[in-house]
Tab-separated table of C-alpha atoms and ligand atoms in Angstrom:
chain	number	residue	atom	x	y	z
A	1	MET	CA	-8.144	-29.876	8.219
A	2	THR	CA	-8.560	-30.646	4.540
A	3	GLN	CA	-6.100	-33.235	3.344
A	4	PHE	CA	-3.541	-32.152	0.738
A	5	ASN	CA	-4.645	-33.294	-2.735
A	6	ASP	CA	-1.574	-34.653	-4.512
A	7	THR	CA	-3.280	-36.365	-7.495
A	8	PHE	CA	-1.804	-33.800	-9.890
A	9	LEU	CA	1.770	-34.371	-8.638
A	10	LYS	CA	1.301	-38.133	-8.770
A	11	ALA	CA	0.025	-37.952	-12.351
A	12	CYS	CA	3.013	-35.773	-13.305
A	13	ARG	CA	5.270	-38.532	-12.002
A	14	GLY	CA	3.311	-41.226	-13.848
A	15	GLU	CA	1.946	-42.786	-10.642
A	16	THR	CA	-1.481	-44.362	-10.120
A	17	VAL	CA	-4.209	-41.922	-8.986
A	18	PRO	CA	-7.758	-42.341	-7.600
A	19	HIS	CA	-9.114	-40.021	-10.315
A	20	ILE	CA	-7.589	-38.129	-13.230
A	21	PRO	CA	-6.530	-34.672	-12.024
A	22	VAL	CA	-7.748	-31.571	-13.835
A	23	TRP	CA	-6.783	-27.898	-13.987
A	24	TYR	CA	-7.166	-25.294	-16.715
A	25	MET	CA	-4.726	-22.967	-18.369
A	26	ARG	CA	-5.806	-19.386	-17.687
A	27	GLN	CA	-8.189	-20.614	-15.002
A	28	ALA	CA	-8.118	-17.173	-13.352
A	29	GLY	CA	-9.423	-14.463	-15.630
A	30	ARG	CA	-12.173	-12.410	-17.132
A	31	TYR	CA	-14.695	-15.248	-17.523
A	32	GLN	CA	-15.100	-14.980	-13.715
A	33	PRO	CA	-17.383	-12.186	-12.450
A	34	GLU	CA	-15.262	-11.983	-9.265
A	35	TYR	CA	-12.112	-11.375	-11.329
A	36	ARG	CA	-13.814	-8.681	-13.416
A	37	LYS	CA	-14.814	-6.954	-10.192
A	38	ILE	CA	-11.227	-6.978	-8.882
A	39	ARG	CA	-10.035	-5.607	-12.245
A	40	GLU	CA	-12.302	-2.565	-11.786
A	41	GLN	CA	-9.957	-1.586	-8.953
A	42	TYR	CA	-6.578	-2.942	-10.075
A	43	SER	CA	-4.802	-3.069	-13.434
A	44	PHE	CA	-3.364	-6.435	-14.478
A	45	PHE	CA	0.145	-5.630	-13.242
A	46	ASP	CA	-1.276	-3.991	-10.084
A	47	ILE	CA	-2.755	-7.368	-9.129
A	48	ASN	CA	0.702	-8.867	-9.641
A	49	LYS	CA	2.302	-6.238	-7.390
A	50	ASN	CA	-0.040	-6.956	-4.500
A	51	PRO	CA	0.604	-10.431	-2.985
A	52	GLU	CA	-2.631	-10.656	-0.991
A	53	VAL	CA	-4.816	-9.740	-3.993
A	54	CYS	CA	-2.723	-11.899	-6.320
A	55	ALA	CA	-3.037	-14.899	-3.979
A	56	ASN	CA	-6.813	-14.429	-3.814
A	57	VAL	CA	-7.089	-14.287	-7.614
A	58	THR	CA	-4.939	-17.431	-7.887
A	59	GLN	CA	-7.097	-19.280	-5.359
A	60	LEU	CA	-10.447	-18.225	-6.817
A	61	PRO	CA	-10.704	-20.975	-9.487
A	62	VAL	CA	-9.540	-23.627	-7.001
A	63	ASP	CA	-12.482	-22.830	-4.722
A	64	GLN	CA	-14.924	-22.102	-7.528
A	65	LEU	CA	-14.215	-25.013	-9.878
A	66	GLY	CA	-12.668	-27.643	-7.589
A	67	VAL	CA	-9.572	-28.133	-9.755
A	68	ASP	CA	-6.621	-30.264	-8.580
A	69	ALA	CA	-3.921	-27.601	-9.034
A	70	ALA	CA	-3.530	-23.832	-8.807
A	71	ILE	CA	-1.392	-21.770	-11.180
A	72	LEU	CA	0.289	-18.607	-9.992
A	73	PHE	CA	-1.530	-15.546	-11.299
A	74	ALA	CA	0.989	-13.593	-13.361
A	75	ASP	CA	1.814	-13.261	-17.045
A	76	ILE	CA	4.624	-14.601	-19.187
A	77	MET	CA	5.680	-10.942	-19.598
A	78	THR	CA	5.929	-10.286	-15.820
A	79	PRO	CA	9.707	-10.973	-15.483
A	80	LEU	CA	10.515	-8.892	-18.583
A	81	LYS	CA	9.480	-5.585	-17.042
A	82	PRO	CA	12.295	-5.514	-14.463
A	83	ILE	CA	14.963	-6.273	-17.083
A	84	GLY	CA	13.988	-3.145	-18.957
A	85	VAL	CA	11.142	-4.085	-21.306
A	86	ASP	CA	8.348	-1.530	-21.350
A	87	VAL	CA	5.400	-3.890	-21.779
A	88	ASN	CA	1.713	-3.115	-21.440
A	89	ILE	CA	-1.141	-5.590	-21.430
A	90	VAL	CA	-3.804	-4.170	-23.733
A	91	GLU	CA	-7.280	-5.611	-23.184
A	92	GLY	CA	-8.416	-7.838	-26.047
A	93	VAL	CA	-4.971	-7.558	-27.696
A	94	GLY	CA	-2.351	-8.947	-25.307
A	95	PRO	CA	1.167	-7.767	-24.462
A	96	VAL	CA	2.333	-4.712	-26.435
A	97	ILE	CA	5.892	-3.308	-26.527
A	98	ASP	CA	6.468	0.091	-28.135
A	99	ASP	CA	10.199	-0.341	-28.612
A	100	PRO	CA	10.787	-3.851	-30.058
A	101	ILE	CA	14.184	-5.541	-30.216
A	102	GLN	CA	16.080	-5.010	-33.472
A	103	SER	CA	19.798	-5.348	-32.781
A	104	MET	CA	22.550	-6.834	-30.637
A	105	ALA	CA	22.707	-3.525	-28.772
A	106	ASP	CA	19.014	-3.846	-27.862
A	107	ILE	CA	19.663	-7.350	-26.485
A	108	GLN	CA	22.751	-6.306	-24.547
A	109	LYS	CA	20.764	-3.492	-22.930
A	110	LEU	CA	18.509	-6.061	-21.219
A	111	GLY	CA	19.394	-6.401	-17.525
A	112	GLN	CA	19.614	-9.481	-15.331
A	113	LEU	CA	16.744	-10.526	-13.111
A	114	HIS	CA	17.292	-10.504	-9.346
A	115	VAL	CA	13.979	-11.754	-8.040
A	116	GLN	CA	14.341	-10.557	-4.431
A	117	ARG	CA	15.315	-7.077	-5.616
A	118	ASP	CA	13.047	-6.741	-8.674
A	119	LEU	CA	10.016	-8.951	-8.054
A	120	PRO	CA	9.838	-9.747	-4.318
A	121	GLU	CA	6.056	-9.901	-4.619
A	122	ILE	CA	6.256	-13.115	-6.662
A	123	PRO	CA	7.922	-15.335	-4.006
A	124	GLU	CA	5.783	-13.603	-1.386
A	125	THR	CA	2.597	-14.545	-3.262
A	126	VAL	CA	3.856	-18.098	-3.717
A	127	GLN	CA	4.521	-18.359	0.020
A	128	ILE	CA	1.051	-17.121	0.964
A	129	LEU	CA	-0.476	-19.679	-1.395
A	130	THR	CA	1.709	-22.544	-0.270
A	131	ASP	CA	0.507	-21.999	3.291
A	132	ARG	CA	-3.120	-21.692	2.283
A	133	LEU	CA	-3.822	-24.138	-0.543
A	134	HIS	CA	-4.696	-27.812	-0.254
A	135	VAL	CA	-3.661	-28.399	-3.885
A	136	PRO	CA	-0.211	-27.947	-5.442
A	137	LEU	CA	0.726	-24.545	-6.834
A	138	ILE	CA	2.175	-24.530	-10.349
A	139	GLY	CA	4.788	-21.867	-11.019
A	140	PHE	CA	5.359	-20.840	-14.622
A	141	ALA	CA	7.323	-18.850	-17.167
A	142	GLY	CA	7.163	-18.103	-20.871
A	143	ALA	CA	9.623	-19.947	-23.110
A	144	PRO	CA	12.302	-17.960	-24.968
A	145	PHE	CA	10.730	-18.369	-28.442
A	146	THR	CA	7.307	-17.211	-27.295
A	147	LEU	CA	8.760	-14.318	-25.262
A	148	SER	CA	10.986	-13.283	-28.162
A	149	SER	CA	7.983	-13.231	-30.490
A	150	TYR	CA	6.518	-10.372	-28.417
A	151	LEU	CA	9.915	-8.714	-27.953
A	152	ILE	CA	10.663	-8.689	-31.694
A	153	GLU	CA	7.171	-8.190	-33.178
A	154	GLY	CA	6.183	-5.598	-30.547
A	155	GLY	CA	2.893	-7.426	-29.937
A	156	PRO	CA	0.860	-10.462	-30.970
A	157	SER	CA	1.427	-11.828	-34.471
A	158	LYS	CA	-0.273	-14.279	-36.832
A	159	ASN	CA	2.743	-15.452	-38.816
A	160	TYR	CA	5.879	-14.447	-36.826
A	161	HIS	CA	7.621	-13.172	-39.973
A	162	LYS	CA	9.681	-10.599	-38.052
A	163	THR	CA	10.691	-13.106	-35.368
A	164	LYS	CA	11.661	-15.793	-37.846
A	165	GLY	CA	13.332	-13.261	-40.160
A	166	PHE	CA	15.483	-12.113	-37.216
A	167	MET	CA	16.298	-15.740	-36.349
A	168	TYR	CA	17.389	-16.606	-39.927
A	169	ALA	CA	19.176	-13.348	-40.761
A	170	LYS	CA	20.893	-12.654	-37.429
A	171	PRO	CA	21.852	-15.978	-35.826
A	172	ALA	CA	24.449	-14.467	-33.470
A	173	GLU	CA	21.857	-12.015	-32.140
A	174	TRP	CA	19.234	-14.768	-32.006
A	175	PHE	CA	21.352	-17.079	-29.860
A	176	GLU	CA	22.370	-14.181	-27.617
A	177	LEU	CA	18.679	-13.431	-27.087
A	178	MET	CA	17.882	-17.118	-26.430
A	179	ASP	CA	20.710	-17.280	-23.858
A	180	THR	CA	19.543	-14.114	-22.115
A	181	LEU	CA	15.944	-15.350	-21.959
A	182	ALA	CA	16.986	-18.857	-20.866
A	183	ASP	CA	18.953	-17.396	-17.922
A	184	LEU	CA	16.006	-15.183	-17.022
A	185	THR	CA	13.595	-18.127	-17.196
A	186	ILE	CA	15.800	-20.388	-15.071
A	187	THR	CA	16.297	-17.710	-12.392
A	188	TYR	CA	12.596	-16.867	-12.316
A	189	LEU	CA	11.435	-20.501	-12.156
A	190	LYS	CA	13.947	-21.395	-9.440
A	191	SER	CA	12.722	-18.520	-7.283
A	192	GLN	CA	9.146	-19.808	-7.549
A	193	VAL	CA	10.175	-23.345	-6.601
A	194	GLU	CA	12.282	-22.070	-3.685
A	195	ALA	CA	9.238	-20.158	-2.430
A	196	GLY	CA	7.048	-23.277	-2.543
A	197	ALA	CA	5.765	-23.935	-6.079
A	198	ARG	CA	5.348	-27.721	-6.388
A	199	ALA	CA	5.595	-27.977	-10.197
A	200	ILE	CA	6.417	-25.632	-13.048
A	201	GLN	CA	5.003	-25.142	-16.540
A	202	VAL	CA	6.860	-23.479	-19.394
A	203	PHE	CA	4.496	-21.838	-21.894
A	204	ASP	CA	5.806	-21.984	-25.457
A	205	SER	CA	2.429	-21.074	-26.917
A	206	TRP	CA	3.611	-19.997	-30.361
A	207	VAL	CA	6.528	-22.374	-31.054
A	208	GLY	CA	4.303	-24.493	-33.319
A	209	ALA	CA	4.980	-21.822	-35.970
A	210	LEU	CA	8.391	-23.452	-36.518
A	211	GLY	CA	9.147	-26.549	-38.580
A	212	THR	CA	11.005	-29.483	-37.069
A	213	ASP	CA	14.443	-28.595	-38.518
A	214	ASP	CA	14.195	-25.014	-37.261
A	215	TYR	CA	13.073	-26.248	-33.844
A	216	GLU	CA	16.066	-28.570	-33.644
A	217	LYS	CA	18.551	-25.883	-34.619
A	218	TYR	CA	17.193	-22.692	-33.050
A	219	ILE	CA	15.159	-23.830	-30.038
A	220	PHE	CA	15.926	-27.337	-28.784
A	221	PRO	CA	19.310	-26.515	-27.137
A	222	THR	CA	17.737	-23.627	-25.201
A	223	MET	CA	14.803	-25.714	-23.956
A	224	ASP	CA	17.163	-28.560	-23.102
A	225	LYS	CA	19.188	-26.176	-20.926
A	226	ILE	CA	16.108	-24.778	-19.157
A	227	PHE	CA	14.612	-28.173	-18.297
A	228	THR	CA	17.992	-29.623	-17.301
A	229	GLU	CA	18.503	-26.767	-14.830
A	230	VAL	CA	14.979	-26.741	-13.419
A	231	LYS	CA	14.942	-30.519	-13.029
A	232	LYS	CA	17.679	-30.083	-10.421
A	233	MET	CA	15.022	-28.500	-8.191
A	234	ASN	CA	13.209	-31.849	-8.011
A	235	VAL	CA	9.756	-30.672	-9.048
A	236	PRO	CA	7.808	-31.953	-12.063
A	237	THR	CA	8.216	-29.843	-15.193
A	238	ILE	CA	5.579	-29.334	-17.914
A	239	TYR	CA	6.129	-28.034	-21.450
A	240	PHE	CA	3.194	-26.544	-23.365
A	241	GLY	CA	2.866	-25.444	-26.973
A	242	SER	CA	-0.165	-24.975	-29.211
A	243	GLY	CA	-0.341	-26.197	-32.796
A	244	ALA	CA	2.884	-28.040	-32.078
A	245	GLY	CA	1.921	-31.691	-32.629
A	246	HIS	CA	4.669	-32.008	-35.248
A	247	LEU	CA	7.235	-31.182	-32.530
A	248	VAL	CA	6.092	-33.657	-29.874
A	249	ASN	CA	8.499	-36.344	-31.031
A	250	GLN	CA	11.392	-33.911	-30.449
A	251	TRP	CA	9.921	-32.812	-27.113
A	252	ALA	CA	10.108	-36.460	-26.021
A	253	ASP	CA	13.909	-36.003	-25.901
A	254	LEU	CA	13.730	-32.986	-23.566
A	255	PRO	CA	14.176	-33.566	-19.818
A	256	ALA	CA	10.598	-32.371	-19.125
A	257	ASP	CA	8.226	-34.720	-17.275
A	258	VAL	CA	4.928	-33.675	-18.825
A	259	LEU	CA	4.026	-32.583	-22.369
A	260	SER	CA	0.896	-30.445	-22.791
A	261	VAL	CA	-0.728	-30.751	-26.204
A	262	ASP	CA	-3.720	-29.178	-27.915
A	263	TRP	CA	-6.703	-30.693	-29.736
A	264	ARG	CA	-4.912	-30.888	-33.095
A	265	LEU	CA	-3.210	-34.044	-31.832
A	266	SER	CA	-5.111	-36.827	-30.077
A	267	ILE	CA	-3.964	-37.989	-26.651
A	268	GLU	CA	-3.307	-41.399	-28.149
A	269	GLN	CA	-1.063	-39.874	-30.837
A	270	ALA	CA	0.787	-37.829	-28.215
A	271	ARG	CA	1.333	-40.989	-26.144
A	272	ASN	CA	2.741	-42.816	-29.170
A	273	LEU	CA	5.094	-39.940	-29.997
A	274	ALA	CA	6.307	-39.539	-26.391
A	275	PRO	CA	5.723	-42.841	-24.572
A	276	ASN	CA	8.066	-41.871	-21.725
A	277	LYS	CA	6.114	-38.735	-20.713
A	278	THR	CA	2.970	-37.831	-18.820
A	279	ILE	CA	0.562	-36.163	-21.263
A	280	GLN	CA	-1.639	-33.162	-20.431
A	281	GLY	CA	-4.556	-31.855	-22.478
A	282	ASN	CA	-6.444	-31.355	-24.671
A	283	LEU	CA	-10.098	-30.255	-24.957
A	284	ASP	CA	-10.529	-27.493	-27.525
A	285	PRO	CA	-11.503	-24.457	-25.386
A	286	SER	CA	-14.029	-23.462	-28.089
A	287	LYS	CA	-15.949	-26.601	-27.113
A	288	LEU	CA	-16.804	-24.865	-23.835
A	289	LEU	CA	-19.434	-23.071	-25.929
A	290	ALA	CA	-20.848	-26.343	-27.335
A	291	PRO	CA	-23.968	-28.118	-25.996
A	292	TRP	CA	-23.152	-30.130	-22.849
A	293	ASP	CA	-23.664	-33.517	-24.575
A	294	MET	CA	-20.947	-32.671	-27.065
A	295	ILE	CA	-18.568	-31.511	-24.325
A	296	GLN	CA	-19.240	-34.712	-22.394
A	297	ASP	CA	-18.704	-37.027	-25.394
A	298	GLU	CA	-15.463	-35.307	-26.323
A	299	THR	CA	-14.241	-35.333	-22.725
A	300	LYS	CA	-15.049	-39.040	-22.338
A	301	SER	CA	-13.011	-39.812	-25.423
A	302	ILE	CA	-10.049	-37.785	-24.101
A	303	LEU	CA	-10.299	-39.444	-20.663
A	304	ASP	CA	-10.558	-42.954	-22.124
A	305	GLN	CA	-7.382	-42.356	-24.134
A	306	GLY	CA	-5.570	-40.661	-21.257
A	307	GLY	CA	-6.770	-43.093	-18.596
A	308	SER	CA	-5.597	-46.198	-20.440
A	309	LYS	CA	-2.419	-46.029	-18.343
A	310	PRO	CA	-1.033	-43.811	-15.531
A	311	GLY	CA	0.438	-40.423	-16.437
A	312	PHE	CA	-2.413	-38.255	-17.680
A	313	ILE	CA	-3.699	-34.809	-16.645
A	314	PHE	CA	-6.906	-33.356	-18.061
A	315	ASN	CA	-6.706	-29.762	-19.273
A	316	LEU	CA	-7.809	-27.659	-22.203
A	317	GLY	CA	-5.649	-27.488	-25.314
A	318	HIS	CA	-5.179	-23.754	-24.679
A	319	GLY	CA	-6.398	-21.129	-22.214
A	320	ILE	CA	-9.928	-20.347	-21.023
A	321	PHE	CA	-11.258	-17.220	-22.750
A	322	PRO	CA	-13.533	-14.424	-21.441
A	323	GLN	CA	-16.767	-15.766	-23.054
A	324	ALA	CA	-16.534	-19.127	-21.264
A	325	ASP	CA	-19.077	-19.930	-18.589
A	326	VAL	CA	-18.198	-20.654	-14.949
A	327	ALA	CA	-21.060	-23.186	-14.610
A	328	THR	CA	-19.818	-25.184	-17.627
A	329	LEU	CA	-16.310	-25.375	-16.171
A	330	GLN	CA	-17.697	-26.484	-12.808
A	331	ARG	CA	-19.733	-29.214	-14.492
A	332	LEU	CA	-16.751	-30.297	-16.591
A	333	THR	CA	-14.460	-30.546	-13.547
A	334	THR	CA	-16.991	-32.637	-11.619
A	335	PHE	CA	-17.517	-34.845	-14.654
A	336	VAL	CA	-13.771	-35.539	-15.050
A	337	HIS	CA	-13.513	-36.514	-11.379
A	338	ASP	CA	-16.654	-38.681	-11.252
A	339	TYR	CA	-16.140	-40.410	-14.588
A	340	THR	CA	-12.504	-41.284	-13.971
A	341	ARG	CA	-13.051	-42.323	-10.340
A	342	LYS	CA	-15.496	-44.925	-11.710
A	343	ASN	CA	-13.671	-45.934	-14.862
A	344	HIS	CA	-9.982	-45.150	-14.513
A	345	GLY	CA	-9.205	-44.981	-10.795
A	346	GLY	CA	-6.261	-47.173	-9.838
A	347	ALA	CA	-5.920	-48.931	-6.526
A	348	GLU	CA	-4.235	-46.676	-3.989
B	401	CP3	O1	-3.480	-19.609	-16.098
B	401	CP3	C1	-3.647	-18.751	-15.207
B	401	CP3	O2	-4.744	-18.575	-14.621
B	401	CP3	C2	-2.452	-17.955	-14.736
B	401	CP3	C3	-2.295	-16.671	-15.303
B	401	CP3	C4	-1.763	-16.487	-16.727
B	401	CP3	C5	-2.039	-15.300	-17.452
B	401	CP3	N1	-1.327	-15.324	-18.606
B	401	CP3	C6	-2.925	-14.240	-16.968
B	401	CP3	C7	-3.455	-13.275	-17.939
B	401	CP3	C8	-0.916	-17.250	-17.502
B	401	CP3	C9	-0.330	-18.627	-17.216
B	401	CP3	C10	-0.638	-16.502	-18.686
B	401	CP3	C11	0.281	-16.966	-19.726
B	401	CP3	C12	0.342	-16.237	-20.995
B	401	CP3	N2	0.232	-14.890	-21.237
B	401	CP3	C13	0.644	-16.857	-22.225
B	401	CP3	C14	0.900	-18.321	-22.393
B	401	CP3	C15	-0.380	-19.085	-22.404
B	401	CP3	C16	-1.258	-18.802	-23.597
B	401	CP3	O3	-2.398	-18.383	-23.375
B	401	CP3	O4	-0.792	-19.036	-24.717
B	401	CP3	C17	0.662	-15.874	-23.219
B	401	CP3	C18	0.919	-16.063	-24.693
B	401	CP3	C19	0.420	-14.628	-22.580
B	401	CP3	C20	0.372	-13.291	-23.197
B	401	CP3	C21	-0.953	-12.683	-22.941
B	401	CP3	N3	-1.257	-11.986	-21.783
B	401	CP3	C22	-2.138	-12.755	-23.725
B	401	CP3	C23	-2.247	-13.400	-25.074
B	401	CP3	C24	-3.154	-12.104	-23.009
B	401	CP3	C25	-4.629	-11.999	-23.336
B	401	CP3	C26	-5.067	-10.703	-23.929
B	401	CP3	C27	-6.520	-10.460	-23.645
B	401	CP3	O5	-6.838	-9.327	-23.279
B	401	CP3	O6	-7.332	-11.383	-23.737
B	401	CP3	C28	-2.580	-11.623	-21.812
B	401	CP3	C29	-3.267	-10.920	-20.721
B	401	CP3	C30	-3.637	-11.778	-19.578
B	401	CP3	N4	-2.802	-12.673	-18.988
B	401	CP3	C31	-4.876	-11.764	-18.896
B	401	CP3	C32	-4.763	-12.698	-17.860
B	401	CP3	C33	-5.801	-13.032	-16.819
B	401	CP3	C34	-6.046	-10.860	-19.186
B	401	CP3	C35	-5.726	-9.574	-18.469
B	401	CP3	C36	-6.933	-8.757	-18.123
B	401	CP3	O7	-7.327	-7.951	-18.957
B	401	CP3	O8	-7.437	-8.919	-16.998
């Protein structure tokens, strides 16, 4: 039997590891020929509805790339459907909602999530994977700001004017929406942990659009509540945002164990801003298209910064994209393992 690989969990907890663990955001997706083949038969949400297929898609990058963690295959929008949001994933665009939120009445119409009733396939998929995998499974959810950006804009946005306008002009509605989404997120994450997820990541991809004062006032209390609740489940918690380096100092005060940063902030800077946290990141995914020597140099620099003390996880600064190459990701994963086993491995 293959031994369970717990390097990722150890790194989350800031413990010494034999090599720096690596996984990739969006490691299951269209850059994989096998995934594209499955998508010829199933729509995105059809995969989600079918635990056996969903488990296979989740496991694919673990077998193919040799990463140290799996992440449940779903979308941040998955738990919004059952509470009454009519969301479609449009290829090349992202989540689209025809009837965006505009008022208190729209928010009050949103239902409550009962996972066993509404999304039984999620814990079922988690259970299949927990039995099958020899690496930890990461459960995840979208953070309230990032979810609300889709709910209010009706789709992806470059500047979040509508979302921020709503936040500034309608604070009572805003905080009602944050509360509703926080409850949803907590319920959804707890169900994944109860089913066997060994860590959780909260994706706040677009929160970097806010300044520090706005983050403090409109977002921090909600994130504090989410991480405080999930921490009670005794699994490591990770918080990710892109373009959010200016917020990392505030994130250091959240009860999350790991902060995931992008390439706009160096690992060393992140460490200085949040010395009490494990740091995850931060290769620019665009670099996957660079010549190998450049990828290797950049990766070495990231690993030397991250490996200077325990508590580092290698990842990209944001998700893998369809044009990336499987062979490059395989080579990168092997490089991270080999280089850090030689240079940064602690005594076990
Ligand atoms: O990381 C993983 O492998 C797990 C699966 C996962 C998906 N989405 C699958 C997916 C995760 C963790 C997400 C999170 C997610 N979804 C985020 C946060 C992370 C980030 O990238 O910022 C956000 C903002 C979304 C919303 C979303 N869903 C976007 C922007 C897109 C891409 C649109 C496109 O067509 O490229 C999606 C769709 C989506 N989510 C796909 C996958 C594999 C592509 C669906 C397909 O066409 O097969």
